PDB file of C-alpha atoms and ligand atoms in Angstrom:
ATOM      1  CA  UNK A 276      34.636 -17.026   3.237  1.00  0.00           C
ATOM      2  CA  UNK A 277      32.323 -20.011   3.885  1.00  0.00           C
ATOM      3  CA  UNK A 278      29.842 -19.252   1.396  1.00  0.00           C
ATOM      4  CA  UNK A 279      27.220 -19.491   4.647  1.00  0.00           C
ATOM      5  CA  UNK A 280      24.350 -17.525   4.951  1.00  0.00           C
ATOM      6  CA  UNK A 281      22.573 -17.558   8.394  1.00  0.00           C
ATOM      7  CA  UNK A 282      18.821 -17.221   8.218  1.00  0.00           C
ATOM      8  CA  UNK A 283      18.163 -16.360  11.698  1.00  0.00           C
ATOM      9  CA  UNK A 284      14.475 -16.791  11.990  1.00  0.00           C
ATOM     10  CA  UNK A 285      14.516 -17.339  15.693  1.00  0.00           C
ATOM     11  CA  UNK A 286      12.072 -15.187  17.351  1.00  0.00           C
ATOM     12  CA  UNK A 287      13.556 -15.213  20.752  1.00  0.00           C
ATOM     13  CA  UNK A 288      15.654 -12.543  20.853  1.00  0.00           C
ATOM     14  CA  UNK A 289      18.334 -13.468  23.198  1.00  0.00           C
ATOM     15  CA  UNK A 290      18.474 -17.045  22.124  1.00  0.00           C
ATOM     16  CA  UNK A 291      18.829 -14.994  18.312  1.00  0.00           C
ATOM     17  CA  UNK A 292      21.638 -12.771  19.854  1.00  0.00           C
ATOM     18  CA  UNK A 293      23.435 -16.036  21.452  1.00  0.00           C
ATOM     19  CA  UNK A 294      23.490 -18.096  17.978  1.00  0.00           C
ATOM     20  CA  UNK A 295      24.966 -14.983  16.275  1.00  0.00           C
ATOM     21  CA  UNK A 296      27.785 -14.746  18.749  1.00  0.00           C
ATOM     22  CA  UNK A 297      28.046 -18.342  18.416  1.00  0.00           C
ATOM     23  CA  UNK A 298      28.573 -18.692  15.191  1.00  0.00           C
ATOM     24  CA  UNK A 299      29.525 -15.137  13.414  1.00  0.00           C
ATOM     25  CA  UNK A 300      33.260 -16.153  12.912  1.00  0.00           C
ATOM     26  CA  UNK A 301      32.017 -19.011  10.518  1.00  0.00           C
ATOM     27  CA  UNK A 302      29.263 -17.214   8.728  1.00  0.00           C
ATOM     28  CA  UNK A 303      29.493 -14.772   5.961  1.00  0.00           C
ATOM     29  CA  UNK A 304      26.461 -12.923   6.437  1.00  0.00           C
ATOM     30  CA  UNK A 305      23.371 -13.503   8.704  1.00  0.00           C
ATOM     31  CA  UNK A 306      19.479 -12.876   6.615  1.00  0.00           C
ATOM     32  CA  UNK A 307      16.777 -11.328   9.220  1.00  0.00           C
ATOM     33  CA  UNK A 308      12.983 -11.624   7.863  1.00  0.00           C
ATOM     34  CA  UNK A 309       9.664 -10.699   9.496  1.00  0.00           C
ATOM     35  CA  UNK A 310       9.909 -13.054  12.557  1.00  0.00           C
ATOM     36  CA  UNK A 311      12.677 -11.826  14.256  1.00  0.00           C
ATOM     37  CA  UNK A 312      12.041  -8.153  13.455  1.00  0.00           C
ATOM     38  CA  UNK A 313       8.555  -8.487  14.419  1.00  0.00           C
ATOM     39  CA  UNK A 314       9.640  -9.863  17.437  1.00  0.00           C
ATOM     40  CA  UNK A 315      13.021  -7.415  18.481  1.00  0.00           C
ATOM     41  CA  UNK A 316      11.696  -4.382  16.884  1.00  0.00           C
ATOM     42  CA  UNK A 317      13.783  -2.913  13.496  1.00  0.00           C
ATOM     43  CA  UNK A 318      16.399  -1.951  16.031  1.00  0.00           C
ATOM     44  CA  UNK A 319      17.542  -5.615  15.914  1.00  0.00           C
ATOM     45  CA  UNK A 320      18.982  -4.302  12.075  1.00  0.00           C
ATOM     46  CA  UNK A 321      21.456  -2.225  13.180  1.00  0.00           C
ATOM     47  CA  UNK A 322      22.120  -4.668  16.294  1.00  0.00           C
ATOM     48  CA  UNK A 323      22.915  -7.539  14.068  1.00  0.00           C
ATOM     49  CA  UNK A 324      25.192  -4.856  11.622  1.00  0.00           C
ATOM     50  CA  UNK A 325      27.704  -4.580  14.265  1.00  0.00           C
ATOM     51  CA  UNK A 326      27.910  -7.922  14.193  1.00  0.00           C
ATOM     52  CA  UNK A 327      28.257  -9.493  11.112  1.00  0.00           C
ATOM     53  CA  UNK A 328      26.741  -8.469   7.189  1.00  0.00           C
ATOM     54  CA  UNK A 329      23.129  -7.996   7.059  1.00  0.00           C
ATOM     55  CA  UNK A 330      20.365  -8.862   4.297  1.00  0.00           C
ATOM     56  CA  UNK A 331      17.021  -7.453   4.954  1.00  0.00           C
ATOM     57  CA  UNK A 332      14.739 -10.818   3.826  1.00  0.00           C
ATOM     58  CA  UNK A 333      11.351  -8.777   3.312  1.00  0.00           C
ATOM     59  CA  UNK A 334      10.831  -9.607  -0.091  1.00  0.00           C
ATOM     60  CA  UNK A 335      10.132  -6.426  -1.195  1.00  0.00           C
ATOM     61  CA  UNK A 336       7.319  -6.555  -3.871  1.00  0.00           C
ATOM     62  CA  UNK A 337       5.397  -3.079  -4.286  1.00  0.00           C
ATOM     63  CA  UNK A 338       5.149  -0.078  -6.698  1.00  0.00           C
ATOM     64  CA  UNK A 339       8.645   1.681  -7.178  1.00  0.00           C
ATOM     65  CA  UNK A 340       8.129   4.135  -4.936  1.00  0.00           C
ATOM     66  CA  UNK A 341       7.534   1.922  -1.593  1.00  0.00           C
ATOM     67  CA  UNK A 342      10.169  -0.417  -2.829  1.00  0.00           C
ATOM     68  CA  UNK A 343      12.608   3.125  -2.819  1.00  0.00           C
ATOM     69  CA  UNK A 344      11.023   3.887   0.785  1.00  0.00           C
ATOM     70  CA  UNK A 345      11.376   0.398   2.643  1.00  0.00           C
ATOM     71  CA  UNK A 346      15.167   0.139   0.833  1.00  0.00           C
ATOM     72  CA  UNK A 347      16.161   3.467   2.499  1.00  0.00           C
ATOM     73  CA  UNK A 348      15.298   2.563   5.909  1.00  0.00           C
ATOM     74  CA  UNK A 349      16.782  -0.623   5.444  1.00  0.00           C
ATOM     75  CA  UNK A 350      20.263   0.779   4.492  1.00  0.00           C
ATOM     76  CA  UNK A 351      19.498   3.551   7.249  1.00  0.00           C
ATOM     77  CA  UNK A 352      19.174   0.657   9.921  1.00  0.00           C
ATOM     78  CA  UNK A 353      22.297  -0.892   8.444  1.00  0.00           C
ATOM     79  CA  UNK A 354      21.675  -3.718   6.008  1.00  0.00           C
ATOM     80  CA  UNK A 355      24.389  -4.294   3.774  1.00  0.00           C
ATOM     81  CA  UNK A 356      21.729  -6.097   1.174  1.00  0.00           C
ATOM     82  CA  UNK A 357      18.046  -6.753   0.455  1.00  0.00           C
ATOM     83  CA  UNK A 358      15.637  -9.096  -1.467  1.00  0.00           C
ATOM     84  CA  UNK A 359      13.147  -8.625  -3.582  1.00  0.00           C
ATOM     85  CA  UNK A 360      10.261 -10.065  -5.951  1.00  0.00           C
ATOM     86  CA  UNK A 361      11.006 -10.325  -9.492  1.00  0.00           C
ATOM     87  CA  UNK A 362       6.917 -10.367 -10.358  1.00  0.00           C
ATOM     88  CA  UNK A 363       6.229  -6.717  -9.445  1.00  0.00           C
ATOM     89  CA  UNK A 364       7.913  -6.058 -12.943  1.00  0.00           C
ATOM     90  CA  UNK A 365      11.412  -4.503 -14.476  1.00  0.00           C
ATOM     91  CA  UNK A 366      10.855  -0.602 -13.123  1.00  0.00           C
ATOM     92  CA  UNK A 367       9.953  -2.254  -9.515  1.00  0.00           C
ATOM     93  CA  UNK A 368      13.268  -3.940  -9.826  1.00  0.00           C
ATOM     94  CA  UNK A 369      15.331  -0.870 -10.963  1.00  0.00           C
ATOM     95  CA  UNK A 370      14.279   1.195  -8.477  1.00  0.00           C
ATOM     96  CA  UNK A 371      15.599  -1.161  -5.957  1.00  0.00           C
ATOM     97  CA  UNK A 372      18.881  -1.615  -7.078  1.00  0.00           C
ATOM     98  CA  UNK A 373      18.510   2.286  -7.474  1.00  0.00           C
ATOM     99  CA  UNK A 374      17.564   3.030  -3.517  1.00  0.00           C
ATOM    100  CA  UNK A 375      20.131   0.133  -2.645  1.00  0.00           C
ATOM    101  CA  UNK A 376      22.908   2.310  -3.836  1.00  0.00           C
ATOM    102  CA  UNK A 377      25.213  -0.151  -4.213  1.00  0.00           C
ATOM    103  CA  UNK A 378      24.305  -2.717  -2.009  1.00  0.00           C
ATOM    104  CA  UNK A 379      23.477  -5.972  -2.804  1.00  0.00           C
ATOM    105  CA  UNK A 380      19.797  -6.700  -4.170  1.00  0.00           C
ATOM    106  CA  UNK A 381      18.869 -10.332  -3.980  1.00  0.00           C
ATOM    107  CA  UNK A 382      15.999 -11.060  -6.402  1.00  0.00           C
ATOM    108  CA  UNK A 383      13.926 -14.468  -5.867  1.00  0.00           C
ATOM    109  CA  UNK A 384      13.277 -16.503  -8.596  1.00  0.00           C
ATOM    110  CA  UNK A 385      12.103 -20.046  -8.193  1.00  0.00           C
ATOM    111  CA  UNK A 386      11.217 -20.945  -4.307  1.00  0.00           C
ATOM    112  CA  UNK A 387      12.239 -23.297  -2.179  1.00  0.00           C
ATOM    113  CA  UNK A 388       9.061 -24.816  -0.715  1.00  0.00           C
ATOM    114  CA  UNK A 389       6.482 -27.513  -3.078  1.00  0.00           C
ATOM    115  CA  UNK A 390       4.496 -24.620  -3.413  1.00  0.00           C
ATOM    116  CA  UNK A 391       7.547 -22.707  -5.462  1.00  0.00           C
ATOM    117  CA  UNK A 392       6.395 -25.404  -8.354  1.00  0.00           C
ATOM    118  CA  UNK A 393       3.304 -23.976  -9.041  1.00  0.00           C
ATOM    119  CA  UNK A 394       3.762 -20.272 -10.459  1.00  0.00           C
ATOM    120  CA  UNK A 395       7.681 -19.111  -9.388  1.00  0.00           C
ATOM    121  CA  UNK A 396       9.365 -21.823 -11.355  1.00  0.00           C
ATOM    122  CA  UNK A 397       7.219 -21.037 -14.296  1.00  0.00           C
ATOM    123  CA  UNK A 398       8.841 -17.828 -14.454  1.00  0.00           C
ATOM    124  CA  UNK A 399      12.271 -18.541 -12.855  1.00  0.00           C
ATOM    125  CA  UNK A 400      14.697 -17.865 -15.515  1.00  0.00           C
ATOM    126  CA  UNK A 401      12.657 -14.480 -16.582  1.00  0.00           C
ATOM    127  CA  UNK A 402      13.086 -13.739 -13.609  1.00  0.00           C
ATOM    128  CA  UNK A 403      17.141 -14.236 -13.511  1.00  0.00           C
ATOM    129  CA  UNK A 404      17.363 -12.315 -16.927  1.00  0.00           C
ATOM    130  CA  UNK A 405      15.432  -9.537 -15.716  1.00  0.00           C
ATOM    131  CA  UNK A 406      17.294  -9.684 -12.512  1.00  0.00           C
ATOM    132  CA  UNK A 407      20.607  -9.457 -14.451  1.00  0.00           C
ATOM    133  CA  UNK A 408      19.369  -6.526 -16.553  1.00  0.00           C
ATOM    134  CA  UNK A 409      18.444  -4.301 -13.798  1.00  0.00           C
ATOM    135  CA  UNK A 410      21.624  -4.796 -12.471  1.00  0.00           C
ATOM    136  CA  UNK A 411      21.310  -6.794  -9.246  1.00  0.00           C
ATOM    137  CA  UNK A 412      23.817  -8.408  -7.916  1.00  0.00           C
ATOM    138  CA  UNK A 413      21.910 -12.118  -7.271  1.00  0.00           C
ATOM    139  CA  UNK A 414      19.525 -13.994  -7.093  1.00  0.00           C
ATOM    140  CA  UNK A 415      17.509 -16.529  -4.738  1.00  0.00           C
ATOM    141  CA  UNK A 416      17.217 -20.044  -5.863  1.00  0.00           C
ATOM    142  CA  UNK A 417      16.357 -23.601  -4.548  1.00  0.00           C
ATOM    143  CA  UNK A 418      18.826 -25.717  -2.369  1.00  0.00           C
ATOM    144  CA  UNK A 419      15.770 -28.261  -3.015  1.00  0.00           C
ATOM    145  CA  UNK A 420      15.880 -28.516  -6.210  1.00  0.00           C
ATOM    146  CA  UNK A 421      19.773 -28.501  -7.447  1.00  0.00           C
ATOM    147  CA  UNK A 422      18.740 -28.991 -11.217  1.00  0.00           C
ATOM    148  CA  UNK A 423      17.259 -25.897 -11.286  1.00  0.00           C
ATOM    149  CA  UNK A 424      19.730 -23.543  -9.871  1.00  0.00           C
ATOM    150  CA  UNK A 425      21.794 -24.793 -12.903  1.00  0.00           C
ATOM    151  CA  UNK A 426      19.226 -23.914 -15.133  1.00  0.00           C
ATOM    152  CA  UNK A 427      18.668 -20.587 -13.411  1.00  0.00           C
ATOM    153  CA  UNK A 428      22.140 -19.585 -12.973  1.00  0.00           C
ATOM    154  CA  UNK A 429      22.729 -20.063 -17.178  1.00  0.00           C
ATOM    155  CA  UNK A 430      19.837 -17.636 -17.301  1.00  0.00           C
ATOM    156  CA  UNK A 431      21.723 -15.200 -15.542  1.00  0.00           C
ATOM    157  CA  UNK A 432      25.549 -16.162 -15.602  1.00  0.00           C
ATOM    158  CA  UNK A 433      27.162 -13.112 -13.816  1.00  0.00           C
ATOM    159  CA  UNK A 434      25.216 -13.147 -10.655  1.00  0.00           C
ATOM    160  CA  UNK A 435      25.528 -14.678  -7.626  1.00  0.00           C
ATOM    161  CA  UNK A 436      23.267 -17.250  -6.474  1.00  0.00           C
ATOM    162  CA  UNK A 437      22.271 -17.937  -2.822  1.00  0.00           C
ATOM    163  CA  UNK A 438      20.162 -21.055  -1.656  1.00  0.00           C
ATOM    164  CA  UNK A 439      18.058 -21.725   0.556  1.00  0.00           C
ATOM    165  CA  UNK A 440      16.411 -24.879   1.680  1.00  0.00           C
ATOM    166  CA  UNK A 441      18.836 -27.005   2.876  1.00  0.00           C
ATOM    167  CA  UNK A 442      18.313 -29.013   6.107  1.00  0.00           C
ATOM    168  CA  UNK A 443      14.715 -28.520   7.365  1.00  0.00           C
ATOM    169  CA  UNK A 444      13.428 -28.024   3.848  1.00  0.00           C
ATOM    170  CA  UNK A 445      15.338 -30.823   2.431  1.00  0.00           C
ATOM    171  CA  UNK A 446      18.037 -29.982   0.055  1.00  0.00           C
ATOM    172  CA  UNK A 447      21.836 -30.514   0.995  1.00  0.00           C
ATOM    173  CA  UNK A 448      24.594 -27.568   0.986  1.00  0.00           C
ATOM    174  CA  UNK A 449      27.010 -29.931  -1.120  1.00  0.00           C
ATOM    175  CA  UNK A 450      24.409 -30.534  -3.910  1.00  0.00           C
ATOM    176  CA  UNK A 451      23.252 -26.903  -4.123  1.00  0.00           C
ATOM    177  CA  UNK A 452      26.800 -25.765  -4.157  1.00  0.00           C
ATOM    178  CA  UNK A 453      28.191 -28.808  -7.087  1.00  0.00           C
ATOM    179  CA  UNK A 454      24.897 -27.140  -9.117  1.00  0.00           C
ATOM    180  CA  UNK A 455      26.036 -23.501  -9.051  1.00  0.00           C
ATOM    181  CA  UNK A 456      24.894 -21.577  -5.982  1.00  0.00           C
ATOM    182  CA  UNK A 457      28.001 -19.092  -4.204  1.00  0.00           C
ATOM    183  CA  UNK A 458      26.476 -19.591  -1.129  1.00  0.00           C
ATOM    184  CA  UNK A 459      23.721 -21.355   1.072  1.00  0.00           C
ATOM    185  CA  UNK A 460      20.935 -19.611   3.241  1.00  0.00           C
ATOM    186  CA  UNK A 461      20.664 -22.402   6.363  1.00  0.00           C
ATOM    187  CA  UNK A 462      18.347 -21.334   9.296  1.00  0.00           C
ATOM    188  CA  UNK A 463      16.351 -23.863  11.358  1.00  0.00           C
ATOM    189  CA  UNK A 464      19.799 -26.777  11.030  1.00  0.00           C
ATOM    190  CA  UNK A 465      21.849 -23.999  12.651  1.00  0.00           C
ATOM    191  CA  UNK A 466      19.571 -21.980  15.227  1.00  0.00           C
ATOM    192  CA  UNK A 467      17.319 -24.702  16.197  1.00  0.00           C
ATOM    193  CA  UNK A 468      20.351 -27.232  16.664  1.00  0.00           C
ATOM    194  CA  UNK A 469      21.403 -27.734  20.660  1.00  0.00           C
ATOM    195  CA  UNK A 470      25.097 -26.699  19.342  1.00  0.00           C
ATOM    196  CA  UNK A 471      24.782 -23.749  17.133  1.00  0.00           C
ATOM    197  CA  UNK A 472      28.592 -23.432  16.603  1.00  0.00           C
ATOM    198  CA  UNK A 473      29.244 -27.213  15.658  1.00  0.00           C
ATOM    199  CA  UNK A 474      25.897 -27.438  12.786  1.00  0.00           C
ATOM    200  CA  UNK A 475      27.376 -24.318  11.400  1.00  0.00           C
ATOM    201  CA  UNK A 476      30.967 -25.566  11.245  1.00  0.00           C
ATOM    202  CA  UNK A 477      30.002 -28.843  10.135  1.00  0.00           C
ATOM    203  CA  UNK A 478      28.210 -27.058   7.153  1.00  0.00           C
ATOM    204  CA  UNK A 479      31.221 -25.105   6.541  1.00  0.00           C
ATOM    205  CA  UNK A 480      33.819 -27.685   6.045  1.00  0.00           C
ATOM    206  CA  UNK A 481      31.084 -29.599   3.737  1.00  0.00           C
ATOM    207  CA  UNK A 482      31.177 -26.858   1.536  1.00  0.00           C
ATOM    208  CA  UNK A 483      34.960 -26.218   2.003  1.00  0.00           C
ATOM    209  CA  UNK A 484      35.434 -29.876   1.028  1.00  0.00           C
ATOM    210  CA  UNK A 485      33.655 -29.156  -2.445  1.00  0.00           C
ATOM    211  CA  UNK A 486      36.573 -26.758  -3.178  1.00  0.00           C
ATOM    212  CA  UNK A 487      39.389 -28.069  -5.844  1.00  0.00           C
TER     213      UNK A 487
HETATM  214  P1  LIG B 277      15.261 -22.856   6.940  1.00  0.00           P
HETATM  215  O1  LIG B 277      16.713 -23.257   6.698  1.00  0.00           O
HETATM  216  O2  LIG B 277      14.933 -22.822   8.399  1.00  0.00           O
HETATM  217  O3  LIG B 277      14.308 -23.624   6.119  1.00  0.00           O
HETATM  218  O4  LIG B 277      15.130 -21.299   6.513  1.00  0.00           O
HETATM  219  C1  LIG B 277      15.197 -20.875   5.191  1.00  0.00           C
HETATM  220  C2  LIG B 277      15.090 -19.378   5.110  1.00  0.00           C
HETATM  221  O5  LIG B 277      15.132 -18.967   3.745  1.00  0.00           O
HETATM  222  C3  LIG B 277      13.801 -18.791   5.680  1.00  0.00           C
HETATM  223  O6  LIG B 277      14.104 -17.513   6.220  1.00  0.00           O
HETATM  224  C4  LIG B 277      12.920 -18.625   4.460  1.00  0.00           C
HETATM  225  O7  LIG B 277      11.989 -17.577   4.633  1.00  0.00           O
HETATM  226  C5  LIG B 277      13.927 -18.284   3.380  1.00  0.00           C
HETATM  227  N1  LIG B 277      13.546 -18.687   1.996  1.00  0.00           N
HETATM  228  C6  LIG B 277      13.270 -20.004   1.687  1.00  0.00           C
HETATM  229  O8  LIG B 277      13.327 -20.892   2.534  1.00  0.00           O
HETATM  230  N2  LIG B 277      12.932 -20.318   0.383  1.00  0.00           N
HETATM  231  C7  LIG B 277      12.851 -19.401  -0.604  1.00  0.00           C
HETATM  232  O9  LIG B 277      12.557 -19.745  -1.734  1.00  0.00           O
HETATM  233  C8  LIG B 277      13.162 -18.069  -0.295  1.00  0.00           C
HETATM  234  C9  LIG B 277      13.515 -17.727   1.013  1.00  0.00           C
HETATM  235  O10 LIG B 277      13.826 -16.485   1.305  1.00  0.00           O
END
């Protein structure tokens, strides 16, 4: 349990396939989003399933009914969680956790990137209580902004939180982790790194370190 998330955004698909094998006995789950299944095909869903836990990063954000639809072939294809928008409102959100039947849903709140300042963080802890009352099981907040996964997580105190941003965006594992987030989502530090195994390590004993 290294509370690392992989965000394999690498749209070459056997340079993908070789960072998973490289570094799927340190990981705890890998996160697959629009490049790389634009690039593979959906196929690469069920590929990466056999190899290690997989969220489904499409940020679902529609009217119930698609959410339902796009959940179901996600779970078909193997993912073992998705996330979702918080904005589309609170029968969007049930219905997801709904069609996830009992996976995990992620639900973003504030984002990562400068751009997450102007109109997510407005509405970040709504978006954690809402998360919490339609029974999902976390939520997405900012590695690059530590403060405020503190002041999301009180918002929402039984879920899990999971953080991106750290490296290429910024934000460091440690700090996200001393402010409340269960795990960290890393992608370009790991997959664009010319040793894979060794970033992904090195992240892992920075977080073990934390532990007392
Ligand atoms: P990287 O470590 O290369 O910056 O990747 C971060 C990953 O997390 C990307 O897949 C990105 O789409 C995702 N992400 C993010 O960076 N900030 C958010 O607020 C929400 C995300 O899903």
């Amino acid at each position: 349990d290294s509370r690392l998330i992989l965000a394999l955004d690498e749209t070459d698909v056997p340079k993908a396939l070789h960072v998973l094998d490289e570094v799927c006995g340190i990981i705890d789950a890998v996160k697959i989003n629009w490049p790389l299944i634009l690039s593979a095909g959906p196929e690469i869903i069920t590929t990466l399933s056999q190899k290690a836990d997989v969220i489904c990063d499409f940020k679902i954000a529609d009217i119930p009914n698609t959410d339902r639809l796009i959940i179901e072939q996600s779970v078909k294809r193997g993912a073992s969680g998705v996330i979702v928008h918080a904005f589309t409102g609170t029968d969007s959100l049930k219905e997801c956790v709904s069609a996830a039947g009992g996976r995990d849903v992620f639900v973003v709140t504030e984002m990562s990137h400068p751009g997450g300042q102007e109109f997510t963080a407005k509405h970040a802890e709504e978006f954690a209580a809402m998360a919490a009352e339609c029974g999902a099981s976390g939520l997405i907040a900012p590695a690059t902004r530590p403060e405020r996964i503190k002041k999301i997580k009180e918002s929402a105190p039984g879920l899990l939180i999971l953080s991106p941003g750290v490296g290429a965006q910024g934000g460091s594992a440690s700090n996200a982790v001393l402010n409340g987030a269960d795990y960290v989502i890393v992608g370009r530090s790991i997959y664009g790194s010319s040793d894979p195994k060794d970033a992904a390590q090195k992240l892992a004993d920075e977080i073990k370190a934390l532990r007392f």
